[in-house]
XYZ file of C-alpha atoms in Angstrom:
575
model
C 36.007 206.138 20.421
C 37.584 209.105 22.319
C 38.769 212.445 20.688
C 42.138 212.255 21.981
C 43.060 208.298 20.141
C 41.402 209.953 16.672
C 44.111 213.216 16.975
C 46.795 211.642 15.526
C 44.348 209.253 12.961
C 43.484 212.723 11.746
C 46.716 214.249 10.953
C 47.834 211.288 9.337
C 44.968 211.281 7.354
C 45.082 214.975 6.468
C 49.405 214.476 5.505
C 48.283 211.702 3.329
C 45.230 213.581 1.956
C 48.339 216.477 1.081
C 50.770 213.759 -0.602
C 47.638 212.379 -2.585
C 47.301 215.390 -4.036
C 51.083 215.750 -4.957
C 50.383 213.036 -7.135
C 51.111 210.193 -4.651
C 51.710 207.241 -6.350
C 52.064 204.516 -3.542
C 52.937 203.790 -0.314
C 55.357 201.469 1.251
C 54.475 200.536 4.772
C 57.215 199.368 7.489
C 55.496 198.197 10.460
C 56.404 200.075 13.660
C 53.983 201.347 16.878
C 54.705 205.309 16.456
C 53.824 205.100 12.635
C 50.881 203.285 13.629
C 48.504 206.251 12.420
C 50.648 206.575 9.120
C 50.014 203.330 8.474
C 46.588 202.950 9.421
C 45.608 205.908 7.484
C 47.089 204.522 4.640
C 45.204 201.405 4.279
C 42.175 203.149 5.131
C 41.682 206.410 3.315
C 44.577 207.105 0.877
C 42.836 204.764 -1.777
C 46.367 204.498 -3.483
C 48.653 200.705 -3.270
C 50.014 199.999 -0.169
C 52.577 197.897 0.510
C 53.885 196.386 3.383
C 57.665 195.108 3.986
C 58.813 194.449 7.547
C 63.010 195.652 6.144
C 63.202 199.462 6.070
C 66.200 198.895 3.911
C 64.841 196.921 0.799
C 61.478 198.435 1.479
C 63.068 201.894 0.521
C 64.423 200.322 -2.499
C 61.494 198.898 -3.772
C 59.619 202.241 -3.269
C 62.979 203.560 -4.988
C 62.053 201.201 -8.117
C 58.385 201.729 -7.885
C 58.737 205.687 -7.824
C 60.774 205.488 -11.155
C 58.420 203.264 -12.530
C 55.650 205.510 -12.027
C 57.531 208.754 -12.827
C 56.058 210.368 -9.913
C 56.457 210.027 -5.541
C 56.230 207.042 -3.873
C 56.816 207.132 0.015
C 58.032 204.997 2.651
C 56.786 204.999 5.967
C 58.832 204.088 9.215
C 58.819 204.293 12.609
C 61.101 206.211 15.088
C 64.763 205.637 15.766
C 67.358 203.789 14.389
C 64.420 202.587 11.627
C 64.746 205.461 9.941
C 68.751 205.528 9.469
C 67.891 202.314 7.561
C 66.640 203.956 4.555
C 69.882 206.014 3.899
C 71.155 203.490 1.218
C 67.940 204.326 -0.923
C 67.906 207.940 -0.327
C 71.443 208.944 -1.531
C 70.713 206.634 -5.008
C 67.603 208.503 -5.008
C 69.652 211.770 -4.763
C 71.538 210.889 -7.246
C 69.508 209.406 -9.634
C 66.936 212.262 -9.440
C 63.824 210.182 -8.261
C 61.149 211.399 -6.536
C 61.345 208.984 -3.252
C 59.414 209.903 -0.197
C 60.411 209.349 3.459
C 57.890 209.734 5.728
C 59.250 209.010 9.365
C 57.297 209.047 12.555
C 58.535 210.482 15.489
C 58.178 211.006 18.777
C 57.470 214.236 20.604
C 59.574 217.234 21.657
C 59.124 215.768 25.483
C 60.457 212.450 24.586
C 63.757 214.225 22.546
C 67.116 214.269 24.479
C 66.164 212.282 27.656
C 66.823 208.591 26.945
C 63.622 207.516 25.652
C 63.735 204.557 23.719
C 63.412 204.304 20.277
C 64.236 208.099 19.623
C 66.763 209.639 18.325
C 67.611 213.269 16.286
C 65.370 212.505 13.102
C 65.241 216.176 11.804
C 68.068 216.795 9.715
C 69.835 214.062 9.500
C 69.086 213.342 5.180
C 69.703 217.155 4.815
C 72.465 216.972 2.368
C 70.729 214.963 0.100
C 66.938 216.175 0.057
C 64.984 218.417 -2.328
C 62.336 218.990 0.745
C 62.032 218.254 4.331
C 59.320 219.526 6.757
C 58.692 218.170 10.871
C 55.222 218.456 11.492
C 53.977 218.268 15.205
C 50.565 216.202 15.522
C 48.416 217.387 18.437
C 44.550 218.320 18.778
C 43.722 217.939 14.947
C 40.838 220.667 13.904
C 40.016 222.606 11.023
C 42.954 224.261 11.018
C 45.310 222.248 11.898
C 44.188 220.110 9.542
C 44.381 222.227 6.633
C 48.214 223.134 7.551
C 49.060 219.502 7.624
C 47.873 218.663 4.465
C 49.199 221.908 2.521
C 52.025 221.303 4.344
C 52.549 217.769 3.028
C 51.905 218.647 -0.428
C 54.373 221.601 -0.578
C 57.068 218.615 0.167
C 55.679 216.149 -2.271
C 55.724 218.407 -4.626
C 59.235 220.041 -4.080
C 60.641 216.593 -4.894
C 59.247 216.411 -8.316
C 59.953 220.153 -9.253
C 62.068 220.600 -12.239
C 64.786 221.210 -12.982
C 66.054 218.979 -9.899
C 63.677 216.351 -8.671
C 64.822 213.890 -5.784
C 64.137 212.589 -2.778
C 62.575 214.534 0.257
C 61.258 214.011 4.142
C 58.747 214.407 6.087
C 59.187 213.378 9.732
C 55.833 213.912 11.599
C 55.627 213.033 15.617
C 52.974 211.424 17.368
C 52.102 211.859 20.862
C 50.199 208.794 22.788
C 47.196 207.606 22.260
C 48.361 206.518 19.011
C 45.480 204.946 17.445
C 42.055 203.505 18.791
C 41.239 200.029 19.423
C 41.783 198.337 15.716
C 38.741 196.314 15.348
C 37.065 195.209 12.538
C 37.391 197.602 9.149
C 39.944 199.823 9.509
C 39.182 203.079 11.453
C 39.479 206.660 9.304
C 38.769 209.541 10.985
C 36.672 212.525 9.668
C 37.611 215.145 6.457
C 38.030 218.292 8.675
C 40.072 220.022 5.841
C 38.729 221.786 2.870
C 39.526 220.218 -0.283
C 43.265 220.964 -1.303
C 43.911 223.539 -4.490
C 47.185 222.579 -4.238
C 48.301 221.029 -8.401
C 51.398 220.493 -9.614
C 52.307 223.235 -12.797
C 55.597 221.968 -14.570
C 57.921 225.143 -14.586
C 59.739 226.655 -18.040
C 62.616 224.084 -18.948
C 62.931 225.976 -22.338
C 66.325 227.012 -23.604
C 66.198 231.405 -23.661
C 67.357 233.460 -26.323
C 71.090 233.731 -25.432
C 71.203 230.048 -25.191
C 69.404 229.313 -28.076
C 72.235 231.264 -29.758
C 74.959 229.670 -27.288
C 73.864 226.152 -28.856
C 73.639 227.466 -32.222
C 77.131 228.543 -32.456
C 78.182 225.558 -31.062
C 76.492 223.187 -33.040
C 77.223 225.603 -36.756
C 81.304 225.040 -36.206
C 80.305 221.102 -35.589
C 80.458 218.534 -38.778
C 81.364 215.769 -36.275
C 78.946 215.411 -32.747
C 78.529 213.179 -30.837
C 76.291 212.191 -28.194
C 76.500 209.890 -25.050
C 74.036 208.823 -23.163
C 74.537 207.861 -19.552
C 72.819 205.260 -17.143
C 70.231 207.807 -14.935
C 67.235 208.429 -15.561
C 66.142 211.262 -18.411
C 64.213 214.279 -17.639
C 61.243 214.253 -20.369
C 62.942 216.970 -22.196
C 66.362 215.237 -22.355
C 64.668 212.101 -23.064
C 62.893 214.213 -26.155
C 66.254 215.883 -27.495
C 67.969 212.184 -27.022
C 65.350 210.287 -29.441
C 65.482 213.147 -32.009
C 68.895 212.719 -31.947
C 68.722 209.462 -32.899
C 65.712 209.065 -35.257
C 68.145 211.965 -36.982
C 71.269 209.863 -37.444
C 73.090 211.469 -35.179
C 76.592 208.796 -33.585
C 74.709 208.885 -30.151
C 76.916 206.162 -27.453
C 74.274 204.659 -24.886
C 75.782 203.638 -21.657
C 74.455 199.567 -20.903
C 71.749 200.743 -18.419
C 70.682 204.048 -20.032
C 67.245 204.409 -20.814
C 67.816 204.457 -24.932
C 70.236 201.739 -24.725
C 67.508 199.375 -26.700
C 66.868 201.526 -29.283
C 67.302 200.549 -32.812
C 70.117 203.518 -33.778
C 71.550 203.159 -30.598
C 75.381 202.926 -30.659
C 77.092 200.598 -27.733
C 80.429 200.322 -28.993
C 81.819 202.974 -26.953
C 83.770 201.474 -24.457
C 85.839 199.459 -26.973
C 86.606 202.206 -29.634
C 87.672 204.300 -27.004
C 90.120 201.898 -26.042
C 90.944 201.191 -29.535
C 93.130 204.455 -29.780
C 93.330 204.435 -33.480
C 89.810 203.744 -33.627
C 89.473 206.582 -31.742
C 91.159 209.353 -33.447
C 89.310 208.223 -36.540
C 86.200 208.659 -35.161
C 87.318 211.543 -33.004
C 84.294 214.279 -32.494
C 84.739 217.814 -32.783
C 81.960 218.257 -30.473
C 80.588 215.945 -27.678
C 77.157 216.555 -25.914
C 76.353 214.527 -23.116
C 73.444 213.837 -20.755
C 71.976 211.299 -17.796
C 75.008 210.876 -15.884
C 78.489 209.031 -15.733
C 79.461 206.341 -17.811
C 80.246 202.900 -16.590
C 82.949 202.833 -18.950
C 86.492 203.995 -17.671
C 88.049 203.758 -21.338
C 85.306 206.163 -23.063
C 85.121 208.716 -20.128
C 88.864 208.846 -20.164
C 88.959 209.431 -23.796
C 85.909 212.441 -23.970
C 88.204 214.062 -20.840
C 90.987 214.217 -22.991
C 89.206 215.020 -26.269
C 90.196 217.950 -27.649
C 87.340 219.547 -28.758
C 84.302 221.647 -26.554
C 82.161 218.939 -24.200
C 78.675 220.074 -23.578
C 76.319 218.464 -20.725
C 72.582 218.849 -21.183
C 71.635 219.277 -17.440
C 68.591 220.294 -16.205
C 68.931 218.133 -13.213
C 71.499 220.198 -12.269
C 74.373 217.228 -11.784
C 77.533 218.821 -13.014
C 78.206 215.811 -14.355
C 82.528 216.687 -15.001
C 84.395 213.729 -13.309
C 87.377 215.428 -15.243
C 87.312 218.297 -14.040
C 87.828 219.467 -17.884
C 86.048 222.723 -19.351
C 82.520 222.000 -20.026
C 79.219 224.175 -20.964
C 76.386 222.917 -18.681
C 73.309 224.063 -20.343
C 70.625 223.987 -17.307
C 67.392 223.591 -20.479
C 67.719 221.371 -23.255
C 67.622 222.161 -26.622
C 64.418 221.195 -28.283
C 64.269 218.276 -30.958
C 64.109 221.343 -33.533
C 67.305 222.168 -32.684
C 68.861 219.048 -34.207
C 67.218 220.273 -37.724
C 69.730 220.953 -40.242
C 72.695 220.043 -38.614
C 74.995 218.928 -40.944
C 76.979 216.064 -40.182
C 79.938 214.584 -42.322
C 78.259 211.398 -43.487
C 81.826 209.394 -43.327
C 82.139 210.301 -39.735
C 78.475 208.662 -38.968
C 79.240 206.103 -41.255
C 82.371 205.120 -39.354
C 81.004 205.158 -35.762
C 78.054 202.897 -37.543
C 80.606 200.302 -39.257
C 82.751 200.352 -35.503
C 79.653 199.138 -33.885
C 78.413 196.313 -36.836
C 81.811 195.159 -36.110
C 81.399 194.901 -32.631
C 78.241 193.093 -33.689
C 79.742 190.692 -35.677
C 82.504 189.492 -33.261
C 80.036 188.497 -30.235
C 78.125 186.912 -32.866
C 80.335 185.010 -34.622
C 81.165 181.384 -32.492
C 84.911 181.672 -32.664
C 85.264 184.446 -31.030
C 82.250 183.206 -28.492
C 85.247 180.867 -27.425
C 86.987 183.388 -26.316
C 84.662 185.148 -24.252
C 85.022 185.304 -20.291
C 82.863 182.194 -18.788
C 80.230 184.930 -16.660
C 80.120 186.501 -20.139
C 79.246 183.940 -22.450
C 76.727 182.887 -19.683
C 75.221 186.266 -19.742
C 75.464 186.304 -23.768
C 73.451 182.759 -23.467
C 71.456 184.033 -21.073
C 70.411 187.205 -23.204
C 69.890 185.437 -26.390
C 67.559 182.643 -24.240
C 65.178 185.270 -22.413
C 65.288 187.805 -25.237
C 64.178 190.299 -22.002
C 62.394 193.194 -22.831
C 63.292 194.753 -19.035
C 66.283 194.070 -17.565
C 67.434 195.471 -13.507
C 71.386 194.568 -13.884
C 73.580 195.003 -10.583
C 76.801 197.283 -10.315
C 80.115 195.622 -10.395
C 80.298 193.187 -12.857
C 76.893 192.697 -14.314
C 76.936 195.855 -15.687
C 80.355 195.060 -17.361
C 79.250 192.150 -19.107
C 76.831 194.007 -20.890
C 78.872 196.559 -21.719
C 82.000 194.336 -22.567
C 79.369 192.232 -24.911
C 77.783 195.445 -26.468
C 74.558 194.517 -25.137
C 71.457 194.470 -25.220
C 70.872 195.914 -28.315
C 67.827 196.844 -30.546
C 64.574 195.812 -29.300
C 63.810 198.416 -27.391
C 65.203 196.610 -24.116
C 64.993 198.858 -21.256
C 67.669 198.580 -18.896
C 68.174 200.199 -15.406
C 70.776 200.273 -12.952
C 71.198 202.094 -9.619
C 74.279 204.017 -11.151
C 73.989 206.848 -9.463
C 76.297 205.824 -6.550
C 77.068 202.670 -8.369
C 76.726 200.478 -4.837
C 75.247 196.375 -5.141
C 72.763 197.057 -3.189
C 68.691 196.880 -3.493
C 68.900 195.086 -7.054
C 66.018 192.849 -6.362
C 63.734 195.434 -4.463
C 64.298 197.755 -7.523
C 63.662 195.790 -9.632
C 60.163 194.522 -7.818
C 59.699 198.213 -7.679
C 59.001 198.622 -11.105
C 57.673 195.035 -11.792
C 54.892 195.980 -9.583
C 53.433 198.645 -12.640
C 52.499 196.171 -14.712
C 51.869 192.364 -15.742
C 55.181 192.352 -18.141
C 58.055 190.314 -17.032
C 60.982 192.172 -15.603
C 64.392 190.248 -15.274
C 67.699 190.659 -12.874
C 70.933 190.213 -13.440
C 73.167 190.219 -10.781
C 76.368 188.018 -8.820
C 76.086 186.313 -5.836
C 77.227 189.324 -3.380
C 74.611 191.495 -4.729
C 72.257 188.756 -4.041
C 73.054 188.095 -0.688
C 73.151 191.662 0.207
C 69.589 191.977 -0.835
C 68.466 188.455 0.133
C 65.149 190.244 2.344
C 63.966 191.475 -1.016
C 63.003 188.287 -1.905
C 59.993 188.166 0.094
C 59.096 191.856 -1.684
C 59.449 190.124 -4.938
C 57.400 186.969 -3.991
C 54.216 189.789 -2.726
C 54.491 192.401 -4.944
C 52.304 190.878 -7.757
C 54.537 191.305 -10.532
C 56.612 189.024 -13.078
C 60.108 188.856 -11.846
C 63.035 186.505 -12.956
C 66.234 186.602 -11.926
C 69.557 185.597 -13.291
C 72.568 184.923 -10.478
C 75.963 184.293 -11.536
C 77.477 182.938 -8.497
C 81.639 182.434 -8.412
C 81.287 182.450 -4.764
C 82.672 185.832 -3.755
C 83.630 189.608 -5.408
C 84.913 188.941 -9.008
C 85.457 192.692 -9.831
C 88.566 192.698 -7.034
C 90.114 190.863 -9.751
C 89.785 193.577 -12.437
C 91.766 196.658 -9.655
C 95.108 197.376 -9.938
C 95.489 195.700 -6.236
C 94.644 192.164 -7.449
C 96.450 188.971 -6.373
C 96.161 185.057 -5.537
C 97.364 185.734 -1.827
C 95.088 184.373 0.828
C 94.887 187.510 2.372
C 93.115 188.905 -1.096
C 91.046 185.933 -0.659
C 89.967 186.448 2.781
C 89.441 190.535 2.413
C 88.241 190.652 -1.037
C 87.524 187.405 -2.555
C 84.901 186.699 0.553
C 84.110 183.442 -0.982
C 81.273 182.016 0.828
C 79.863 178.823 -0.067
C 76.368 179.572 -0.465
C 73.729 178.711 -3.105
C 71.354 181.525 -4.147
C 68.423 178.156 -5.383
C 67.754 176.979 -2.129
C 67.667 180.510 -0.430
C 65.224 181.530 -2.747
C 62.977 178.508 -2.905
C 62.885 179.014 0.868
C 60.935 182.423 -0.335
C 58.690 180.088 -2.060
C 60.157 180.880 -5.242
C 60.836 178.653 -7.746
C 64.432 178.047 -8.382
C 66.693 176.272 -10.987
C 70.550 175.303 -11.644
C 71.824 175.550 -15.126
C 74.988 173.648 -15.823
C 74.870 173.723 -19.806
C 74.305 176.692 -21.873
C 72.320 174.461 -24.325
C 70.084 174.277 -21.688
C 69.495 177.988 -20.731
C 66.390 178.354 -23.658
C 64.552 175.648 -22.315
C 64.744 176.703 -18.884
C 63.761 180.549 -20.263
C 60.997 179.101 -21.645
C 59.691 177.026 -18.703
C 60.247 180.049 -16.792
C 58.120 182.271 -18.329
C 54.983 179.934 -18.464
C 55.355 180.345 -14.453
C 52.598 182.254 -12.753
C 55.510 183.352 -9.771
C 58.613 184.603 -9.561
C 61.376 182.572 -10.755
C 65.298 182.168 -9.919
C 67.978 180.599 -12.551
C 71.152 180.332 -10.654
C 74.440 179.679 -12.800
C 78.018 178.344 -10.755
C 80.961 179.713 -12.472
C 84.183 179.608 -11.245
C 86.235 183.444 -10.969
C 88.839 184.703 -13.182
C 91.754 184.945 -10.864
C 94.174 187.264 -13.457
C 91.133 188.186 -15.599
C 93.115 186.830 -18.455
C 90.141 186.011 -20.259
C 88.670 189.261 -20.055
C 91.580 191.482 -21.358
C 91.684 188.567 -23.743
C 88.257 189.227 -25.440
C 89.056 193.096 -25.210
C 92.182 191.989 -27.501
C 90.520 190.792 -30.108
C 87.810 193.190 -30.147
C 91.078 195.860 -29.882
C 92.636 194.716 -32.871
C 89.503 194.124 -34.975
C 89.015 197.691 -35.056
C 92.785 198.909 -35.010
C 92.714 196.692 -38.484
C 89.683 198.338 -39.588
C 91.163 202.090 -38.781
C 93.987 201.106 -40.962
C 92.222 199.321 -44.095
C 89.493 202.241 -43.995
């Protein structure tokens, strides 16, 4: 074995080596010749889970899924050129979703830049915008040296995207010159430890609230008899996640978004969206101070009415997300309170007491089988769905999955966790998130998602097949984009058809038993608890696939929202 194939073995090795010592989760592998020694290296010295997924695209978002999962980096190897461009999609949700995602590109060398060579194109610079860390390192004759640089070099990058207050996503683009690798036979080649063992470890910096905004929340919180808190659908820092549960297991009217992270908890409320277009509902229950982390809401209705509330509107923001789609005057406290802060606040018990009866009313009405009637035919499919599974993890697409839940005040209680990739609220990746964080663990993680989402991550099937966890999936297929319906700009015109409706024909069963998964129809909601149950006594990963035709007018759905209007509109005015 020459010196001059192990050179870029080596400084793989020694980047890895860095990342590993970042706290490296696992590593996503996208085959390509110039991240042959990435790759390589990987399987052979990292010791950490490597995966391997021939599409950059849903390989980024399972490593997107995975790195949530974990609560620490997971990266994603590619090769050079327009390969790398493919993991945008993933990035920018990383971004802003605050998750710790690692690109790790190869490249090819300064010689090869600007003259036509194939495969090769500007890869410096071109995630900028939307990294925490980014670093080109130039592989040549690997010693002692250069080994130690690469590996420090690494870490510094791994660790930048974790750093609090803002963790994200962050690159590191690292060319290769030929030879690229020796001759791969038998056990994987690793070349030798030139580097001294890293003292690189990660030291969580001071999120703690100072003085002068320990007495900033303090005044706040002493003129406040009626708070309330909303929780949004991305992810919790530990110390939001800490303040959020105290507030809670203290009482406290806290509003969970359908995919945020506290959404299953037993005190959680999820009749936001409905009060808040309930208007007299609302002005009962009106807050005299709001405090809000993890993001916006997927409801329009409630973060219309906190923009116009007329009281102070605090954001708990350590991730630094400036979360104001109002544009309104807001205190953004960059440390959260801790739990202890929530001791002794004293709330007006009829102002809890009414946010709790709003949402056992809410309760009531999906339960009751009259007003199941009158539900929209995806939601009484996903209500039938919910009550069949009883999932404990649940991935749920943008567009109109996550509106179902929220329109049917679900999940609730539990202690469901739901996630969503709501931080740029696009269809796409669903099922390589979710096979992301199925991978952690042997516990059953469902999807529910429409047809387009689906289709647009149809690749991700094979991902979900491999990855070794238990994943079911729900499709509600009406054959084209249902939430065009719901915008101002709807019609029945073919042209809406054509450009929005994009109906398509297509069955998401037979695609996904060509996957080698298994793969059912449901026709009869009767049916959907068998079929659950058959489901889960499956070793692999399963499909259910419901046909329901689309609302043109969504009549049924501003129905529902009618009834659930006036049911609290009659209890505002008995109260």
């Amino acid at each position: 074995m020459s010196d001059a194939s192990t050179h870029a073995l080596s400084g793989a090795q020694a980047c890895w080596e860095g990342m590993r010592d970042a706290g490296l989760a696992a590593v996503v592998v996208c085959p390509g010749a110039r991240s042959g020694p990435l790759a390589v290296a990987a399987v052979a010295s990292v010791g950490l889970p490597v995966f391997v997924h021939a599409d950059e695209r849903a390989a980024a978002f399972f490593a997107l899924g995975a790195s949530r999962a974990a609560g620490a980096p997971v990266a994603l190897v590619t090769t050079s050129g327009s390969a790398v461009a493919h993991a945008m999609p993933a990035l920018v949700e990383a971004d802003a979703q605050g998750v710790p995602l690692l690109l790790v590109s190869a490249d090819r060398p300064e010689r090869l830049q600007g003259c036509g060579a194939p495969q090769t194109m500007r890869q410096q610079g071109i995630f900028s915008a939307f990294l925490r860390a980014e670093a080109h390192l130039s592989v040549g004759q690997v010693d002692a040296a250069a080994s130690c640089y690469l590996r420090t070099r690494a870490a510094q990058v791994a660790h930048m995207a974790c750093a609090v207050p803002r963790r994200g996503p962050a690159h590191l683009n690292v060319s290769f010159d030929e030879p690229l690798l020796p001759p791969l036979v038998g056990s994987p080649p690793s070349a030798p430890v030139t580097a001294p063992a890293s003292a690189w470890q990660r030291v969580g910096a001071s999120t703690a609230l100072d003085p002068m905004g320990l007495a900033a929340w303090r005044t706040l919180t002493e003129a406040s008899r009626r708070p309330l808190v909303v929780l949004g659908p991305l992810p919790l820092q530990p110390e939001e996640r800490a303040f959020a549960e105290a507030a809670l297991d203290a009482g406290l009217a806290v509003l969970t978004d359908p995919a945020s992270e506290l959404r299953g908890h037993p005190e959680a409320l999820t009749c936001g969206d409905h009060v808040a277009a309930a208007s007299q509902a609302w002005r009962r229950n009106a807050p005299d101070l709001v405090v809000r982390c993890g993001g916006t809401l997927t409801s329009k209705a409630l973060e219309r009415a906190i923009g116009a509330a007329d009281c102070p509107v605090v954001a708990l923001d350590p991730s630094q997300r400036f979360t104001d789609p109002h544009r309104r005057p807001m205190t953004f406290f960059g440390a959260v309170p801790p739990p202890a802060a929530l001791v002794g606040w004293q709330v007006d018990e009829a102002y809890r007491e009414g946010w709790r009866a709003c949402d056992a009313l809410v309760r009531a009405l999906i339960a009751a089988p009259p007003a199941q009637g009158l539900l929209p035919e995806e939601a009484a499919w996903t209500l039938a769905w919910l009550q069949a599974a009883c999932p404990q993890r649940i991935q749920v697409a943008s567009s109109m999955p996550i509106r179902w839940l929220e329109l049917l005040g679900l999940p609730q209680g539990g202690h469901v966790q739901v996630r969503s990739n709501r931080g740029l609220n696009g269809i796409d990746g669903t099922l390589a998130s979710a096979a992301g964080w199925a991978w952690r663990d042997a516990k059953t993680t469902w999807v529910l998602l429409g047809d387009l989402a689906f289709l647009h991550d149809v690749g991700s099937l094979e991902l979900g097949r491999r990855c070794g966890g238990r994943l079911r999936v729900f499709v509600l297929n009406n054959d084209g984009g249902g939430i065009f319906h719901h915008l101002p700009f709807h019609g029945s015109s073919a042209t809406f058809e054509a450009v929005f409706g994009t109906p398509h024909g297509l069955q998401a069963g037979p695609i996904a038993q060509a996957f080698g998964w298994h793969a059912e129809t449901v026709t009869r909601r009767e049916d959907m608890e068998a079929v659950c149950r058959r489901l889960e006594a499956l070793p692999g990963p399963a499909l259910i696939e419901v046909r329901v035709a689309r609302d043109p007018e969504p009549g049924a759905t501003r129905a529902w929202r009618s009834v659930v209007s006036r049911a609290l509109e009659q209890w505002s005015t008995d109260g």
